[in-house]
Amino acid sequence: MVKRFNGRIIRRLSSIGVQESYTGIAAKINRVTFSFLFFLQCMKALGIKEVRL
């Protein structure tokens, strides 16, 4: 399941102009220490417009 999700997020990130390899995305997600910019890019790629904290 994780591999399938990573493939989808990579395609969606690519569609908004973010170029990242499968290995790079998987490493960021698995270590759970990614930048806020990467988080925002993922939210945009997934079509999420609001994040409540």
PDB file with one MODEL, atoms N, CA, C and O in Angstrom:
MODEL        1
ATOM      1  N   MET A   1       0.812  -1.194   0.000  1.00  0.00           N
ATOM      2  CA  MET A   1       0.000   0.000   0.000  1.00  0.00           C
ATOM      3  C   MET A   1       0.858   1.262   0.000  1.00  0.00           C
ATOM      4  O   MET A   1       0.566   2.203  -0.738  1.00  0.00           O
ATOM      5  N   VAL A   2       1.916   1.297   0.819  1.00  0.00           N
ATOM      6  CA  VAL A   2       2.774   2.479   0.894  1.00  0.00           C
ATOM      7  C   VAL A   2       3.414   2.746  -0.455  1.00  0.00           C
ATOM      8  O   VAL A   2       3.510   3.898  -0.879  1.00  0.00           O
ATOM      9  N   LYS A   3       3.851   1.699  -1.132  1.00  0.00           N
ATOM     10  CA  LYS A   3       4.486   1.872  -2.428  1.00  0.00           C
ATOM     11  C   LYS A   3       3.501   2.475  -3.431  1.00  0.00           C
ATOM     12  O   LYS A   3       3.872   3.334  -4.231  1.00  0.00           O
ATOM     13  N   ARG A   4       2.252   2.026  -3.385  1.00  0.00           N
ATOM     14  CA  ARG A   4       1.227   2.552  -4.285  1.00  0.00           C
ATOM     15  C   ARG A   4       0.952   4.020  -3.966  1.00  0.00           C
ATOM     16  O   ARG A   4       0.805   4.834  -4.878  1.00  0.00           O
ATOM     17  N   PHE A   5       0.881   4.368  -2.666  1.00  0.00           N
ATOM     18  CA  PHE A   5       0.667   5.758  -2.264  1.00  0.00           C
ATOM     19  C   PHE A   5       1.825   6.624  -2.728  1.00  0.00           C
ATOM     20  O   PHE A   5       1.605   7.698  -3.287  1.00  0.00           O
ATOM     21  N   ASN A   6       3.051   6.177  -2.508  1.00  0.00           N
ATOM     22  CA  ASN A   6       4.220   6.944  -2.911  1.00  0.00           C
ATOM     23  C   ASN A   6       4.213   7.190  -4.414  1.00  0.00           C
ATOM     24  O   ASN A   6       4.564   8.283  -4.858  1.00  0.00           O
ATOM     25  N   GLY A   7       3.823   6.202  -5.198  1.00  0.00           N
ATOM     26  CA  GLY A   7       3.745   6.375  -6.648  1.00  0.00           C
ATOM     27  C   GLY A   7       2.739   7.443  -7.030  1.00  0.00           C
ATOM     28  O   GLY A   7       2.988   8.243  -7.932  1.00  0.00           O
ATOM     29  N   ARG A   8       1.601   7.461  -6.348  1.00  0.00           N
ATOM     30  CA  ARG A   8       0.580   8.476  -6.630  1.00  0.00           C
ATOM     31  C   ARG A   8       1.050   9.862  -6.231  1.00  0.00           C
ATOM     32  O   ARG A   8       0.853  10.821  -6.977  1.00  0.00           O
ATOM     33  N   ILE A   9       1.665   9.979  -5.069  1.00  0.00           N
ATOM     34  CA  ILE A   9       2.106  11.300  -4.626  1.00  0.00           C
ATOM     35  C   ILE A   9       3.224  11.809  -5.531  1.00  0.00           C
ATOM     36  O   ILE A   9       3.293  13.008  -5.801  1.00  0.00           O
ATOM     37  N   ILE A  10       4.093  10.931  -6.001  1.00  0.00           N
ATOM     38  CA  ILE A  10       5.155  11.346  -6.919  1.00  0.00           C
ATOM     39  C   ILE A  10       4.553  11.886  -8.207  1.00  0.00           C
ATOM     40  O   ILE A  10       4.991  12.920  -8.711  1.00  0.00           O
ATOM     41  N   ARG A  11       3.548  11.192  -8.746  1.00  0.00           N
ATOM     42  CA  ARG A  11       2.896  11.682  -9.974  1.00  0.00           C
ATOM     43  C   ARG A  11       2.210  13.019  -9.745  1.00  0.00           C
ATOM     44  O   ARG A  11       2.282  13.913 -10.588  1.00  0.00           O
ATOM     45  N   ARG A  12       1.547  13.154  -8.609  1.00  0.00           N
ATOM     46  CA  ARG A  12       0.854  14.413  -8.319  1.00  0.00           C
ATOM     47  C   ARG A  12       1.834  15.549  -8.069  1.00  0.00           C
ATOM     48  O   ARG A  12       1.602  16.674  -8.512  1.00  0.00           O
ATOM     49  N   LEU A  13       2.922  15.270  -7.367  1.00  0.00           N
ATOM     50  CA  LEU A  13       3.940  16.301  -7.166  1.00  0.00           C
ATOM     51  C   LEU A  13       4.544  16.718  -8.502  1.00  0.00           C
ATOM     52  O   LEU A  13       4.783  17.902  -8.741  1.00  0.00           O
ATOM     53  N   SER A  14       4.786  15.755  -9.356  1.00  0.00           N
ATOM     54  CA  SER A  14       5.336  16.045 -10.679  1.00  0.00           C
ATOM     55  C   SER A  14       4.386  16.945 -11.473  1.00  0.00           C
ATOM     56  O   SER A  14       4.832  17.824 -12.210  1.00  0.00           O
ATOM     57  N   SER A  15       3.085  16.725 -11.322  1.00  0.00           N
ATOM     58  CA  SER A  15       2.105  17.525 -12.072  1.00  0.00           C
ATOM     59  C   SER A  15       2.093  18.994 -11.649  1.00  0.00           C
ATOM     60  O   SER A  15       1.640  19.850 -12.409  1.00  0.00           O
ATOM     61  N   ILE A  16       2.589  19.294 -10.440  1.00  0.00           N
ATOM     62  CA  ILE A  16       2.677  20.692 -10.018  1.00  0.00           C
ATOM     63  C   ILE A  16       4.110  21.225 -10.115  1.00  0.00           C
ATOM     64  O   ILE A  16       4.407  22.311  -9.618  1.00  0.00           O
ATOM     65  N   GLY A  17       4.992  20.460 -10.753  1.00  0.00           N
ATOM     66  CA  GLY A  17       6.344  20.927 -11.031  1.00  0.00           C
ATOM     67  C   GLY A  17       7.416  20.510 -10.049  1.00  0.00           C
ATOM     68  O   GLY A  17       8.548  20.982 -10.153  1.00  0.00           O
ATOM     69  N   VAL A  18       7.106  19.647  -9.101  1.00  0.00           N
ATOM     70  CA  VAL A  18       8.101  19.177  -8.130  1.00  0.00           C
ATOM     71  C   VAL A  18       8.728  17.902  -8.676  1.00  0.00           C
ATOM     72  O   VAL A  18       8.026  16.925  -8.935  1.00  0.00           O
ATOM     73  N   GLN A  19      10.026  17.907  -8.850  1.00  0.00           N
ATOM     74  CA  GLN A  19      10.734  16.743  -9.366  1.00  0.00           C
ATOM     75  C   GLN A  19      11.463  16.050  -8.216  1.00  0.00           C
ATOM     76  O   GLN A  19      12.437  16.575  -7.677  1.00  0.00           O
ATOM     77  N   GLU A  20      10.988  14.890  -7.858  1.00  0.00           N
ATOM     78  CA  GLU A  20      11.574  14.123  -6.751  1.00  0.00           C
ATOM     79  C   GLU A  20      11.487  12.646  -7.111  1.00  0.00           C
ATOM     80  O   GLU A  20      10.473  12.193  -7.643  1.00  0.00           O
ATOM     81  N   SER A  21      12.531  11.906  -6.826  1.00  0.00           N
ATOM     82  CA  SER A  21      12.546  10.482  -7.141  1.00  0.00           C
ATOM     83  C   SER A  21      11.715   9.692  -6.144  1.00  0.00           C
ATOM     84  O   SER A  21      11.412  10.173  -5.052  1.00  0.00           O
ATOM     85  N   TYR A  22      11.352   8.480  -6.528  1.00  0.00           N
ATOM     86  CA  TYR A  22      10.620   7.586  -5.627  1.00  0.00           C
ATOM     87  C   TYR A  22      11.408   7.384  -4.339  1.00  0.00           C
ATOM     88  O   TYR A  22      10.847   7.439  -3.245  1.00  0.00           O
ATOM     89  N   THR A  23      12.713   7.151  -4.475  1.00  0.00           N
ATOM     90  CA  THR A  23      13.571   6.911  -3.315  1.00  0.00           C
ATOM     91  C   THR A  23      13.591   8.127  -2.386  1.00  0.00           C
ATOM     92  O   THR A  23      13.528   7.983  -1.165  1.00  0.00           O
ATOM     93  N   GLY A  24      13.678   9.321  -2.970  1.00  0.00           N
ATOM     94  CA  GLY A  24      13.693  10.541  -2.169  1.00  0.00           C
ATOM     95  C   GLY A  24      12.396  10.752  -1.408  1.00  0.00           C
ATOM     96  O   GLY A  24      12.408  11.099  -0.227  1.00  0.00           O
ATOM     97  N   ILE A  25      11.271  10.539  -2.091  1.00  0.00           N
ATOM     98  CA  ILE A  25       9.954  10.687  -1.446  1.00  0.00           C
ATOM     99  C   ILE A  25       9.804   9.649  -0.329  1.00  0.00           C
ATOM    100  O   ILE A  25       9.406   9.980   0.788  1.00  0.00           O
ATOM    101  N   ALA A  26      10.123   8.408  -0.639  1.00  0.00           N
ATOM    102  CA  ALA A  26       9.988   7.333   0.351  1.00  0.00           C
ATOM    103  C   ALA A  26      10.845   7.618   1.578  1.00  0.00           C
ATOM    104  O   ALA A  26      10.404   7.399   2.707  1.00  0.00           O
ATOM    105  N   ALA A  27      12.057   8.100   1.369  1.00  0.00           N
ATOM    106  CA  ALA A  27      12.950   8.403   2.494  1.00  0.00           C
ATOM    107  C   ALA A  27      12.365   9.509   3.360  1.00  0.00           C
ATOM    108  O   ALA A  27      12.379   9.410   4.587  1.00  0.00           O
ATOM    109  N   LYS A  28      11.851  10.563   2.731  1.00  0.00           N
ATOM    110  CA  LYS A  28      11.273  11.672   3.493  1.00  0.00           C
ATOM    111  C   LYS A  28      10.068  11.202   4.300  1.00  0.00           C
ATOM    112  O   LYS A  28       9.947  11.521   5.483  1.00  0.00           O
ATOM    113  N   ILE A  29       9.186  10.453   3.670  1.00  0.00           N
ATOM    114  CA  ILE A  29       7.974  10.003   4.346  1.00  0.00           C
ATOM    115  C   ILE A  29       8.306   9.013   5.451  1.00  0.00           C
ATOM    116  O   ILE A  29       7.739   9.094   6.541  1.00  0.00           O
ATOM    117  N   ASN A  30       9.205   8.089   5.194  1.00  0.00           N
ATOM    118  CA  ASN A  30       9.544   7.065   6.185  1.00  0.00           C
ATOM    119  C   ASN A  30      10.255   7.624   7.408  1.00  0.00           C
ATOM    120  O   ASN A  30      10.058   7.125   8.516  1.00  0.00           O
ATOM    121  N   ARG A  31      11.076   8.649   7.226  1.00  0.00           N
ATOM    122  CA  ARG A  31      11.780   9.193   8.393  1.00  0.00           C
ATOM    123  C   ARG A  31      10.960  10.274   9.093  1.00  0.00           C
ATOM    124  O   ARG A  31      11.315  10.711  10.188  1.00  0.00           O
ATOM    125  N   VAL A  32       9.876  10.703   8.474  1.00  0.00           N
ATOM    126  CA  VAL A  32       8.922  11.648   9.045  1.00  0.00           C
ATOM    127  C   VAL A  32       9.590  12.950   9.494  1.00  0.00           C
ATOM    128  O   VAL A  32       9.124  13.604  10.427  1.00  0.00           O
ATOM    129  N   THR A  33      10.668  13.315   8.832  1.00  0.00           N
ATOM    130  CA  THR A  33      11.334  14.587   9.125  1.00  0.00           C
ATOM    131  C   THR A  33      11.552  15.307   7.808  1.00  0.00           C
ATOM    132  O   THR A  33      12.657  15.328   7.267  1.00  0.00           O
ATOM    133  N   PHE A  34      10.493  15.888   7.308  1.00  0.00           N
ATOM    134  CA  PHE A  34      10.609  16.615   6.047  1.00  0.00           C
ATOM    135  C   PHE A  34      10.299  18.082   6.300  1.00  0.00           C
ATOM    136  O   PHE A  34       9.729  18.446   7.328  1.00  0.00           O
ATOM    137  N   SER A  35      10.684  18.912   5.346  1.00  0.00           N
ATOM    138  CA  SER A  35      10.491  20.343   5.509  1.00  0.00           C
ATOM    139  C   SER A  35       9.020  20.727   5.399  1.00  0.00           C
ATOM    140  O   SER A  35       8.199  19.992   4.850  1.00  0.00           O
ATOM    141  N   PHE A  36       8.720  21.897   5.938  1.00  0.00           N
ATOM    142  CA  PHE A  36       7.363  22.417   5.836  1.00  0.00           C
ATOM    143  C   PHE A  36       7.020  22.685   4.376  1.00  0.00           C
ATOM    144  O   PHE A  36       5.871  22.513   3.968  1.00  0.00           O
ATOM    145  N   LEU A  37       8.003  23.105   3.589  1.00  0.00           N
ATOM    146  CA  LEU A  37       7.786  23.316   2.158  1.00  0.00           C
ATOM    147  C   LEU A  37       7.332  22.019   1.493  1.00  0.00           C
ATOM    148  O   LEU A  37       6.387  22.029   0.704  1.00  0.00           O
ATOM    149  N   PHE A  38       7.988  20.913   1.797  1.00  0.00           N
ATOM    150  CA  PHE A  38       7.586  19.618   1.235  1.00  0.00           C
ATOM    151  C   PHE A  38       6.170  19.270   1.669  1.00  0.00           C
ATOM    152  O   PHE A  38       5.378  18.775   0.867  1.00  0.00           O
ATOM    153  N   PHE A  39       5.846  19.525   2.930  1.00  0.00           N
ATOM    154  CA  PHE A  39       4.493  19.286   3.429  1.00  0.00           C
ATOM    155  C   PHE A  39       3.474  20.096   2.624  1.00  0.00           C
ATOM    156  O   PHE A  39       2.447  19.563   2.202  1.00  0.00           O
ATOM    157  N   LEU A  40       3.758  21.381   2.414  1.00  0.00           N
ATOM    158  CA  LEU A  40       2.841  22.231   1.647  1.00  0.00           C
ATOM    159  C   LEU A  40       2.716  21.759   0.201  1.00  0.00           C
ATOM    160  O   LEU A  40       1.625  21.791  -0.368  1.00  0.00           O
ATOM    161  N   GLN A  41       3.818  21.324  -0.395  1.00  0.00           N
ATOM    162  CA  GLN A  41       3.769  20.799  -1.760  1.00  0.00           C
ATOM    163  C   GLN A  41       2.885  19.557  -1.824  1.00  0.00           C
ATOM    164  O   GLN A  41       2.107  19.396  -2.764  1.00  0.00           O
ATOM    165  N   CYS A  42       3.000  18.690  -0.842  1.00  0.00           N
ATOM    166  CA  CYS A  42       2.164  17.486  -0.802  1.00  0.00           C
ATOM    167  C   CYS A  42       0.693  17.853  -0.638  1.00  0.00           C
ATOM    168  O   CYS A  42      -0.171  17.268  -1.292  1.00  0.00           O
ATOM    169  N   MET A  43       0.406  18.815   0.230  1.00  0.00           N
ATOM    170  CA  MET A  43      -0.984  19.234   0.432  1.00  0.00           C
ATOM    171  C   MET A  43      -1.567  19.800  -0.862  1.00  0.00           C
ATOM    172  O   MET A  43      -2.710  19.511  -1.218  1.00  0.00           O
ATOM    173  N   LYS A  44      -0.770  20.610  -1.561  1.00  0.00           N
ATOM    174  CA  LYS A  44      -1.235  21.162  -2.838  1.00  0.00           C
ATOM    175  C   LYS A  44      -1.450  20.048  -3.856  1.00  0.00           C
ATOM    176  O   LYS A  44      -2.461  20.029  -4.558  1.00  0.00           O
ATOM    177  N   ALA A  45      -0.506  19.128  -3.933  1.00  0.00           N
ATOM    178  CA  ALA A  45      -0.607  18.020  -4.891  1.00  0.00           C
ATOM    179  C   ALA A  45      -1.832  17.147  -4.614  1.00  0.00           C
ATOM    180  O   ALA A  45      -2.427  16.599  -5.541  1.00  0.00           O
ATOM    181  N   LEU A  46      -2.206  17.020  -3.347  1.00  0.00           N
ATOM    182  CA  LEU A  46      -3.350  16.211  -2.969  1.00  0.00           C
ATOM    183  C   LEU A  46      -4.660  16.989  -3.017  1.00  0.00           C
ATOM    184  O   LEU A  46      -5.730  16.423  -2.791  1.00  0.00           O
ATOM    185  N   GLY A  47      -4.579  18.283  -3.311  1.00  0.00           N
ATOM    186  CA  GLY A  47      -5.779  19.106  -3.419  1.00  0.00           C
ATOM    187  C   GLY A  47      -6.355  19.544  -2.084  1.00  0.00           C
ATOM    188  O   GLY A  47      -7.527  19.910  -1.993  1.00  0.00           O
ATOM    189  N   ILE A  48      -5.528  19.506  -1.051  1.00  0.00           N
ATOM    190  CA  ILE A  48      -5.979  19.910   0.280  1.00  0.00           C
ATOM    191  C   ILE A  48      -5.738  21.404   0.426  1.00  0.00           C
ATOM    192  O   ILE A  48      -4.604  21.869   0.314  1.00  0.00           O
ATOM    193  N   LYS A  49      -6.802  22.154   0.675  1.00  0.00           N
ATOM    194  CA  LYS A  49      -6.713  23.603   0.729  1.00  0.00           C
ATOM    195  C   LYS A  49      -6.631  24.159   2.151  1.00  0.00           C
ATOM    196  O   LYS A  49      -6.254  25.316   2.334  1.00  0.00           O
ATOM    197  N   GLU A  50      -6.974  23.366   3.146  1.00  0.00           N
ATOM    198  CA  GLU A  50      -6.975  23.841   4.518  1.00  0.00           C
ATOM    199  C   GLU A  50      -6.456  22.753   5.440  1.00  0.00           C
ATOM    200  O   GLU A  50      -6.847  21.589   5.343  1.00  0.00           O
ATOM    201  N   VAL A  51      -5.567  23.156   6.335  1.00  0.00           N
ATOM    202  CA  VAL A  51      -5.044  22.232   7.338  1.00  0.00           C
ATOM    203  C   VAL A  51      -5.316  22.853   8.697  1.00  0.00           C
ATOM    204  O   VAL A  51      -4.855  23.959   8.982  1.00  0.00           O
ATOM    205  N   ARG A  52      -6.049  22.158   9.520  1.00  0.00           N
ATOM    206  CA  ARG A  52      -6.360  22.670  10.857  1.00  0.00           C
ATOM    207  C   ARG A  52      -5.375  22.083  11.857  1.00  0.00           C
ATOM    208  O   ARG A  52      -5.151  20.873  11.904  1.00  0.00           O
ATOM    209  N   LEU A  53      -4.802  22.960  12.644  1.00  0.00           N
ATOM    210  CA  LEU A  53      -3.836  22.539  13.663  1.00  0.00           C
ATOM    211  C   LEU A  53      -4.451  22.590  15.042  1.00  0.00           C
ATOM    212  O   LEU A  53      -3.785  22.269  16.027  1.00  0.00           O
TER     213      LEU A  53
ENDMDL
END
